Amino acid sequence: MLEQAVSNLISDDATLSRKQLAMRDRESELLLIACSIVEREGFAQLNMDKLAAASSYSKGTIYNHFNSKEDLFAALAIQALSKKIPLFKSALDFEGSSREKLIAMHAGMHLFSKLSPILAMCALVSRTPAVTEKSAPERLEKLNTLEDLVVSFGDKFIELGQSSGDITLAPGITSDSIVFANWAMAFGTSSLVNNATQSSCVSRQHDTNIVLQNLNFLLDGMRWMPLSCDFDYQKTWDRAEKDLFGEEVALIENQS
Amino acid sequence: MLEQAVSNLISDDATLSRKQLAMRDRESELLLIACSIVEREGFAQLNMDKLAAASSYSKGTIYNHFNSKEDLFAALAIQALSKKIPLFKSALDFEGSSREKLIAMHAGMHLFSKLSPILAMCALVSRTPAVTEKSAPERLEKLNTLEDLVVSFGDKFIELGQSSGDITLAPGITSDSIVFANWAMAFGTSSLVNNATQSSCVSRQHDTNIVLQNLNFLLDGMRWMPLSCDFDYQKTWDRAEKDLFGEEVALIENQS
DNA sequence: ACCTGAACACCGTTCAAGT
DNA sequence: ACCTGAACACCGTTCAAGT
């Protein structure tokens, strides 16, 4: 059921005509160019003129794909979310306890935001009213559908935790509460890590894994076993990075 | 020392000339008008032309205050932060345990974001590269200074917790870690509550206090005593709302 | 010294003409 | 049917002229 939702949303090559496929390819191409402009010159410097100039298409064609600049941002956010789905799937198959799987998922998300900071940022920016107010309703709907899909993947982790007895929901606490708390913590932590770097309480802890630290506080508070005092989740984190992003991590390490 | 930092930043009437005071008043006036435009027509509709037209000043004068549109957003974010400082002070004096004081602070922050959603949103938007890339360096510096001030207020809560024995820092955990985790959770939770309202796991829990729920997960995980299973923090929350915002809450309740 | 608003430039968006 | 880019409009920003 989930699998079907994924294939409907992500890759449905068989049911698309050649023209539609070409359209989709061109859209990916444009999104790639948009990313590279943002990477090189910053968010404020991305505009439709530059995108047209940097691509081999005219402004009119660009507007055939994105009905406004904000719509373009939303499209980038959708791409970011789409790329995250496979990470959720891999994390569910990650070798280890339910809490280890969940941590693998967060490690994947965090690494994604380090490897594709621009795409990750788009997910933030696209949640901003300046964007939602002007992007196409269909695009926003797709973004919401994808987000709901991610939430249902989140549910799977909770189910695993419950069936293995690693977590028991206290009265008044629903599966949604747990998913939401994880989402809020991940969103808040990476927003601040990416954008509040000048703040003392962020910059002072460069050597510690503050993302894992925050996550351990949260999961310990939910009493998701084993607790962080009884298990070395940093090892899980490292292993997850290797498993989910082996090649990419090696690349980063070679650069520095 | 903190008191001095606050008075330096917030209200220094005595050392300002009459002209500077008038300038500051006009800036407040402009910010108020900017807020009302955003409230009425949305973020995308706020522009310098409209601000000039809605005020009694010309575009040139507006640019005397804000050297770009983004700078205006940053100024709104500074105003938002300034308004939060007194809440931090009141929460520190709140009657109750160290954890209750902390919860009072979060209740204040959350209520603030309900009472002044636009200002609260500016704090989010101003952390976005589109804004930081174009706003005035001096403005950003002031924003950072204010943020550091808020962090040092955060530290005070931790100090209270430690001196009363309500919380003990595990090895490797610093006061900064605790402040950051609180900040990340509060930021993430209110961003999502305000902007992901269509998402199932947010909308489905309208009757529960998801902000307090997330906070209790976190503080329980830090083992900040007493734990949420031993104490009714919802009562603390309600009491804090009355204490910190008595009149405003009454106003909201009368409206609905 | 500061305020003004016309003028300019940039860029988002559209659409008549072309293929 | 789709692509093009000139044309338009909106709005951010500046600055010569006014007080």
XYZ file of C-alpha atoms (C1' of nucleotides) in Angstrom:
550
model
C 0.000 0.000 0.000
C 2.787 2.372 0.949
C 4.869 0.904 -1.837
C 2.131 1.775 -4.275
C 1.861 5.329 -3.004
C 5.591 5.696 -3.475
C 5.638 4.399 -7.012
C 2.661 6.590 -7.900
C 4.496 9.640 -6.696
C 8.072 8.998 -7.579
C 8.587 7.065 -10.763
C 5.757 6.069 -12.995
C 7.697 5.866 -16.236
C 5.535 3.181 -17.808
C 2.340 5.202 -17.843
C 3.905 8.395 -19.191
C 4.028 9.223 -22.875
C 7.372 10.006 -24.480
C 6.447 13.694 -24.459
C 5.616 13.646 -20.765
C 8.902 11.918 -20.038
C 10.830 14.538 -21.977
C 8.946 17.203 -20.045
C 9.909 15.564 -16.762
C 13.548 15.280 -17.815
C 13.647 18.909 -18.764
C 12.130 19.834 -15.443
C 14.870 17.891 -13.624
C 17.434 19.627 -15.784
C 16.007 23.033 -14.899
C 15.915 22.168 -11.206
C 19.553 21.105 -11.360
C 20.496 24.410 -12.957
C 18.425 26.318 -10.401
C 20.290 24.522 -7.621
C 23.645 25.362 -9.115
C 22.727 29.054 -9.380
C 21.654 29.118 -5.743
C 24.820 27.271 -4.722
C 27.050 29.664 -6.606
C 25.316 32.995 -6.003
C 22.801 32.517 -3.196
C 19.021 32.394 -2.945
C 18.506 36.071 -3.634
C 20.324 35.737 -6.955
C 18.077 33.058 -8.413
C 15.664 34.610 -10.897
C 13.799 33.496 -13.952
C 16.019 35.481 -16.325
C 19.158 33.796 -15.061
C 17.546 30.389 -15.105
C 16.507 30.909 -18.730
C 19.945 32.207 -19.661
C 21.748 29.346 -17.909
C 19.524 26.781 -19.607
C 18.936 26.294 -23.304
C 15.284 27.313 -23.014
C 13.407 30.579 -23.156
C 11.534 32.304 -20.363
C 8.253 31.197 -21.841
C 9.262 27.559 -21.623
C 10.394 28.034 -18.037
C 6.929 29.363 -17.268
C 5.538 26.267 -18.902
C 7.048 24.332 -16.011
C 6.796 26.734 -13.091
C 4.041 29.285 -12.949
C 5.996 31.563 -10.636
C 9.343 31.927 -8.992
C 7.866 30.619 -5.768
C 6.510 27.634 -7.635
C 10.091 26.880 -8.605
C 11.082 26.825 -4.942
C 8.213 24.508 -4.135
C 9.351 22.235 -6.976
C 12.828 22.136 -5.449
C 11.280 21.249 -2.099
C 9.378 18.395 -3.748
C 12.594 17.129 -5.263
C 14.223 17.263 -1.828
C 11.401 15.267 -0.272
C 11.453 12.731 -3.110
C 15.120 12.125 -2.557
C 14.464 11.529 1.115
C 11.931 8.735 0.568
C 14.532 6.090 -0.388
C 16.452 6.991 2.766
C 13.381 6.231 4.844
C 13.082 2.878 3.112
C 16.735 1.980 3.672
C 16.558 3.047 7.302
C 13.592 0.718 7.869
C 15.767 -2.151 6.634
C 18.756 -1.033 8.675
C 20.237 -3.800 10.788
C 19.497 -3.181 14.454
C 16.846 -2.414 17.043
C 13.858 -0.193 16.282
C 15.586 2.782 17.908
C 18.681 2.108 15.831
C 16.578 2.134 12.670
C 15.068 5.441 13.685
C 18.489 6.881 14.394
C 19.691 5.627 11.023
C 16.824 7.538 9.456
C 17.785 10.754 11.234
C 21.440 10.231 10.318
C 20.325 9.897 6.707
C 18.270 13.088 6.881
C 21.100 15.003 8.453
C 23.678 13.751 6.006
C 21.325 14.623 3.185
C 21.161 18.184 4.469
C 24.955 18.288 4.516
C 25.344 16.796 1.050
C 22.525 18.828 -0.528
C 22.330 21.897 1.692
C 20.526 23.858 -1.000
C 17.793 21.301 -1.508
C 17.449 20.906 2.249
C 17.132 24.661 2.599
C 14.390 24.705 -0.012
C 12.335 22.449 2.231
C 12.607 25.138 4.898
C 12.037 28.068 2.571
C 9.042 26.388 0.960
C 7.307 26.229 4.345
C 7.524 29.993 4.509
C 4.391 32.011 3.724
C 6.208 34.089 1.091
C 6.444 30.880 -0.947
C 3.200 29.097 -0.081
C 1.241 32.234 -0.857
C 2.420 32.327 -4.447
C 3.185 28.803 -5.599
C 0.756 26.741 -7.635
C -1.975 24.950 -5.672
C -1.281 21.670 -7.489
C 2.371 21.920 -6.557
C 1.528 22.561 -2.917
C -0.877 19.654 -2.955
C 1.838 17.371 -4.251
C 4.150 18.676 -1.543
C 1.528 17.885 1.074
C 0.901 14.424 -0.322
C 4.612 13.683 -0.219
C 4.787 14.995 3.318
C 1.944 12.726 4.345
C 3.785 9.852 2.732
C 6.839 10.656 4.809
C 4.636 10.756 7.895
C 3.313 7.281 7.128
C 6.880 6.061 6.811
C 7.464 7.619 10.221
C 4.536 5.588 11.520
C 6.281 2.402 10.418
C 9.173 3.083 12.760
C 6.754 3.505 15.666
C 4.977 0.279 14.732
C 8.285 -1.557 14.744
C 9.118 -0.068 18.124
C 5.787 -1.096 19.568
C 5.746 -4.620 18.174
C 9.245 -5.259 19.503
C 8.303 -3.840 22.894
C 10.975 -1.140 22.680
C 8.424 1.598 23.197
C 5.040 1.708 24.903
C 2.728 4.616 24.277
C 1.670 6.271 27.519
C -2.039 7.115 27.806
C -2.838 10.229 25.756
C 0.188 9.706 23.518
C -0.562 8.637 19.957
C 1.651 7.441 17.165
C 1.136 10.881 15.611
C 2.565 12.549 18.717
C 5.740 10.527 18.403
C 6.109 11.193 14.686
C 5.466 14.877 15.190
C 7.980 15.193 18.022
C 10.665 13.522 15.889
C 9.840 15.743 12.948
C 9.842 18.928 15.037
C 13.166 18.080 16.642
C 14.812 17.187 13.342
C 13.416 20.265 11.617
C 14.348 22.618 14.454
C 17.826 21.176 14.915
C 18.833 21.278 11.277
C 17.272 24.710 10.698
C 19.331 26.127 13.524
C 22.494 24.198 12.698
C 22.313 25.530 9.146
C 21.160 29.082 9.861
C 22.163 30.101 13.354
C 25.840 29.188 13.028
C 26.896 32.502 14.504
C 25.004 31.834 17.713
C 27.276 30.921 20.609
C 25.386 27.835 21.756
C 25.564 26.370 18.252
C 29.116 27.312 17.307
C 30.635 26.271 20.631
C 29.836 22.596 20.141
C 31.512 21.860 16.861
C 33.115 18.626 18.060
C 29.955 16.985 19.436
C 27.174 15.404 17.411
C 24.461 17.805 18.522
C 21.888 16.265 16.230
C 22.287 12.854 17.845
C 22.440 14.466 21.261
C 19.087 16.200 20.774
C 17.591 13.053 19.357
C 18.803 10.994 22.326
C 17.245 13.467 24.764
C 13.968 13.102 22.916
C 13.957 9.317 22.543
C 15.090 8.828 26.148
C 12.167 11.027 27.177
C 9.819 8.716 25.266
C 11.573 5.815 26.980
C 12.351 4.239 23.629
C 14.624 1.370 24.666
C 17.485 0.834 24.983
C 18.172 4.236 26.559
C 21.189 6.208 25.439
C 22.973 5.494 28.725
C 22.825 1.781 27.945
C 23.817 1.849 24.297
C 26.357 3.627 22.114
C 24.209 5.239 19.451
C 27.144 7.152 18.034
C 28.290 3.799 16.645
C 24.843 3.300 15.153
C 25.054 6.764 13.641
C 28.462 6.089 12.058
C 27.334 2.740 10.746
C 24.187 4.303 9.270
C 26.210 6.936 7.459
C 28.337 4.223 5.894
C 25.382 2.024 4.997
C 23.118 4.722 3.600
C 25.673 6.988 1.995
C 28.874 4.972 1.796
C 30.269 6.475 -1.372
C 29.190 10.039 -0.704
C 30.711 10.105 2.787
C 34.008 8.814 1.439
C 33.916 11.644 -1.062
C 33.436 14.283 1.633
C 36.233 12.841 3.743
C 38.614 12.881 0.810
C 37.858 16.552 0.229
C 38.729 17.666 3.756
C 25.468 42.246 33.971
C 22.621 40.701 32.003
C 20.401 43.529 33.204
C 22.832 45.992 31.737
C 22.962 44.196 28.409
C 19.199 44.309 28.295
C 18.948 48.005 29.029
C 21.656 48.749 26.480
C 19.718 46.939 23.819
C 16.132 47.668 24.611
C 15.520 51.109 26.057
C 18.199 53.692 26.400
C 16.001 56.765 26.244
C 18.215 58.943 28.426
C 21.240 58.852 26.136
C 19.331 59.534 22.921
C 18.813 63.009 21.511
C 15.297 64.206 20.793
C 15.931 63.641 17.096
C 17.100 60.075 17.655
C 14.044 59.403 19.783
C 11.768 60.710 17.055
C 13.603 58.514 14.570
C 13.059 55.487 16.797
C 9.389 56.293 17.243
C 8.927 56.623 13.524
C 10.649 53.302 13.009
C 8.237 51.638 15.464
C 5.380 53.284 13.640
C 6.623 51.938 10.302
C 7.088 48.454 11.729
C 3.555 48.536 13.084
C 2.225 49.483 9.658
C 4.360 46.793 8.005
C 2.881 44.222 10.369
C -0.660 45.318 9.608
C -0.040 45.033 5.859
C 1.333 41.506 6.272
C -1.585 40.596 8.529
C -4.148 41.893 6.076
C -2.614 40.858 2.748
C 0.157 38.362 3.455
C 3.939 38.402 3.278
C 4.112 38.505 -0.502
C 2.054 41.705 -0.531
C 4.357 43.746 1.662
C 6.409 46.109 -0.475
C 8.104 49.440 -0.021
C 5.539 51.272 -2.162
C 2.654 50.084 -0.024
C 4.519 50.818 3.174
C 5.184 54.372 1.987
C 1.591 54.827 0.861
C 0.166 53.445 4.120
C 2.425 55.690 6.171
C 2.724 59.465 6.015
C 6.307 59.262 4.728
C 7.917 58.998 1.335
C 9.881 56.101 -0.086
C 13.096 58.001 0.476
C 12.390 58.303 4.166
C 11.538 54.619 4.397
C 14.959 53.875 2.899
C 16.429 56.130 5.560
C 15.315 53.488 8.058
C 15.643 50.229 6.144
C 18.201 49.875 3.428
C 16.295 47.070 1.735
C 13.087 45.141 1.929
C 14.944 42.294 3.587
C 16.341 44.721 6.123
C 12.746 45.553 7.016
C 12.079 41.884 7.726
C 15.177 41.684 9.888
C 13.966 44.767 11.782
C 10.657 43.021 12.408
C 12.550 39.981 13.689
C 14.505 42.219 16.070
C 11.265 43.677 17.358
C 9.934 40.163 17.893
C 13.018 39.157 19.868
C 12.905 42.363 21.912
C 9.348 41.641 22.908
C 10.362 38.173 24.040
C 13.031 39.366 26.471
C 10.572 40.546 29.157
C 8.873 37.159 28.937
C 12.151 35.461 29.737
C 12.542 37.737 32.738
C 9.029 37.059 34.017
C 9.445 33.317 33.525
C 12.606 33.371 35.661
C 10.547 34.886 38.484
C 7.662 32.476 37.947
C 6.572 30.734 41.131
C 7.586 27.093 41.050
C 10.402 24.614 40.466
C 13.137 25.214 37.903
C 11.339 23.005 35.399
C 8.129 24.926 35.984
C 9.946 28.194 35.291
C 11.294 26.752 32.055
C 7.854 25.575 31.045
C 6.460 29.012 31.858
C 9.035 30.448 29.481
C 7.994 28.102 26.681
C 4.334 28.835 27.365
C 5.140 32.501 27.025
C 6.970 31.963 23.742
C 4.148 29.898 22.345
C 1.473 32.326 23.422
C 3.502 35.125 21.900
C 3.525 33.292 18.585
C -0.266 32.940 18.815
C -0.839 36.576 19.777
C 1.670 38.012 17.295
C 1.845 35.344 14.611
C 3.268 37.791 12.092
C 6.122 38.925 14.301
C 6.818 35.316 15.254
C 6.872 34.370 11.593
C 9.381 37.146 10.895
C 11.778 35.456 13.289
C 11.541 32.359 11.082
C 11.696 34.205 7.779
C 14.653 36.297 8.920
C 16.689 33.118 9.481
C 16.235 32.325 5.817
C 19.118 32.991 3.429
C 16.931 35.114 1.134
C 16.739 37.618 3.981
C 20.164 37.316 5.607
C 21.808 37.708 2.214
C 20.321 41.148 1.655
C 19.720 42.799 5.015
C 22.111 45.325 6.503
C 25.140 43.881 8.331
C 24.529 46.160 11.339
C 20.965 44.919 11.556
C 22.065 41.295 11.422
C 24.669 41.990 14.080
C 22.018 43.441 16.349
C 19.860 40.392 15.696
C 22.752 38.126 16.652
C 23.503 40.117 19.795
C 19.882 39.858 20.843
C 19.910 36.154 20.135
C 23.000 35.724 22.286
C 21.244 37.651 25.025
C 18.329 35.255 24.821
C 20.775 32.350 25.007
C 22.283 33.779 28.197
C 18.795 34.024 29.652
C 18.385 30.385 28.723
C 21.558 29.638 30.667
C 19.961 31.123 33.782
C 17.244 28.474 33.720
C 19.873 25.746 33.551
C 21.796 27.320 36.423
C 18.633 27.371 38.531
C 18.001 23.739 37.671
C 21.502 22.716 38.630
C 21.678 24.669 41.866
C 18.366 23.230 43.007
C 19.491 19.725 42.075
C 16.602 19.292 39.614
C 18.992 18.515 36.774
C 22.490 17.062 36.645
C 24.538 17.359 33.502
C 25.741 13.981 32.298
C 29.387 13.839 31.173
C 29.784 15.403 27.749
C 26.613 17.467 28.162
C 27.129 21.193 28.567
C 24.772 23.986 29.499
C 24.924 24.976 25.814
C 23.644 21.550 24.785
C 20.600 21.956 26.999
C 19.877 25.486 25.792
C 20.280 24.426 22.185
C 18.011 21.403 22.553
C 15.285 23.591 24.074
C 15.691 26.159 21.355
C 15.633 23.584 18.563
C 12.532 21.905 19.937
C 10.681 25.184 20.436
C 11.694 26.467 17.005
C 10.827 23.230 15.233
C 7.530 22.760 17.014
C 6.207 26.245 16.427
C 7.447 26.373 12.836
C 5.550 23.209 12.054
C 2.477 24.111 14.096
C 2.251 27.391 12.215
C 3.201 26.195 8.737
C 2.402 22.521 8.377
C -1.192 22.743 9.564
C -2.367 20.664 6.636
C -0.170 17.749 7.623
C -2.110 14.878 9.157
C 0.104 14.384 12.193
C -0.263 18.062 13.106
C -3.943 18.573 12.342
C -5.087 15.347 14.015
C -4.062 16.501 17.480
C -5.961 19.720 17.827
C -7.213 18.956 21.324
C -3.836 18.111 22.886
C -1.146 20.573 23.887
C 1.477 19.276 21.468
C 3.949 21.977 22.406
C 3.939 20.918 26.039
C 3.958 17.269 25.012
C 7.129 17.719 22.943
C 8.726 19.736 25.694
C 7.928 17.071 28.282
C 9.503 14.378 26.100
C 12.627 16.485 25.897
C 12.884 17.470 29.558
C 12.100 13.929 30.707
C 14.932 12.765 28.473
C 17.264 15.198 30.219
C 15.880 13.877 33.500
C 14.922 17.371 34.568
C 12.979 16.654 37.754
C 10.207 16.234 38.578
C 9.402 14.072 35.541
C 6.159 14.627 33.677
C 4.731 11.377 35.053
C 5.073 12.771 38.575
C 3.770 16.275 38.017
C 0.930 17.937 36.152
C 2.728 20.453 33.951
C -0.444 21.312 32.097
C -1.460 23.154 35.271
C 1.872 24.950 35.227
C 1.280 25.859 31.606
C -2.192 27.276 32.298
C -0.939 29.205 35.311
C 1.937 30.622 33.250
C -0.410 31.823 30.543
C -2.481 33.643 33.162
C 0.549 35.109 34.924
C 2.470 36.209 31.865
C -0.360 37.256 29.594
C -3.410 37.535 31.838
C -5.178 40.304 29.986
C -4.326 39.143 26.484
C -5.562 35.598 27.091
C -8.839 36.908 28.465
C -9.165 38.919 25.270
C -8.667 35.875 23.045
C -11.152 33.832 25.044
C -13.776 36.544 24.754
C -13.356 36.591 21.005
C -14.033 32.890 20.509
C 20.167 68.164 7.442
C 16.446 65.784 5.980
C 12.597 64.873 3.166
C 10.466 64.147 -1.432
C 8.897 61.617 -5.466
C 10.238 61.299 -10.252
C 13.244 58.407 -12.695
C 15.707 54.272 -13.392
C 16.674 49.430 -13.453
C 15.677 44.939 -12.585
C 12.951 41.180 -12.969
C 8.436 38.548 -12.855
C 4.939 37.533 -16.142
C 2.371 37.511 -20.511
C 1.275 36.838 -25.250
C 1.423 37.685 -30.305
C 4.158 35.798 -33.682
C 6.850 32.076 -35.325
C 7.882 27.015 -36.154
C 1.051 22.101 -30.090
C 4.814 24.209 -28.310
C 8.483 27.408 -28.204
C 10.231 32.214 -28.430
C 11.631 36.728 -26.741
C 9.906 41.374 -27.100
C 6.872 44.026 -24.394
C 4.666 45.222 -20.190
C 4.075 46.017 -15.367
C 5.467 46.013 -10.893
C 8.416 47.243 -7.498
C 13.114 47.884 -5.276
C 16.378 51.559 -5.136
C 18.565 56.053 -6.050
C 19.297 60.887 -6.258
C 18.651 65.710 -7.902
C 15.779 69.129 -6.347
C 13.241 71.202 -2.719
C 12.511 72.781 2.209
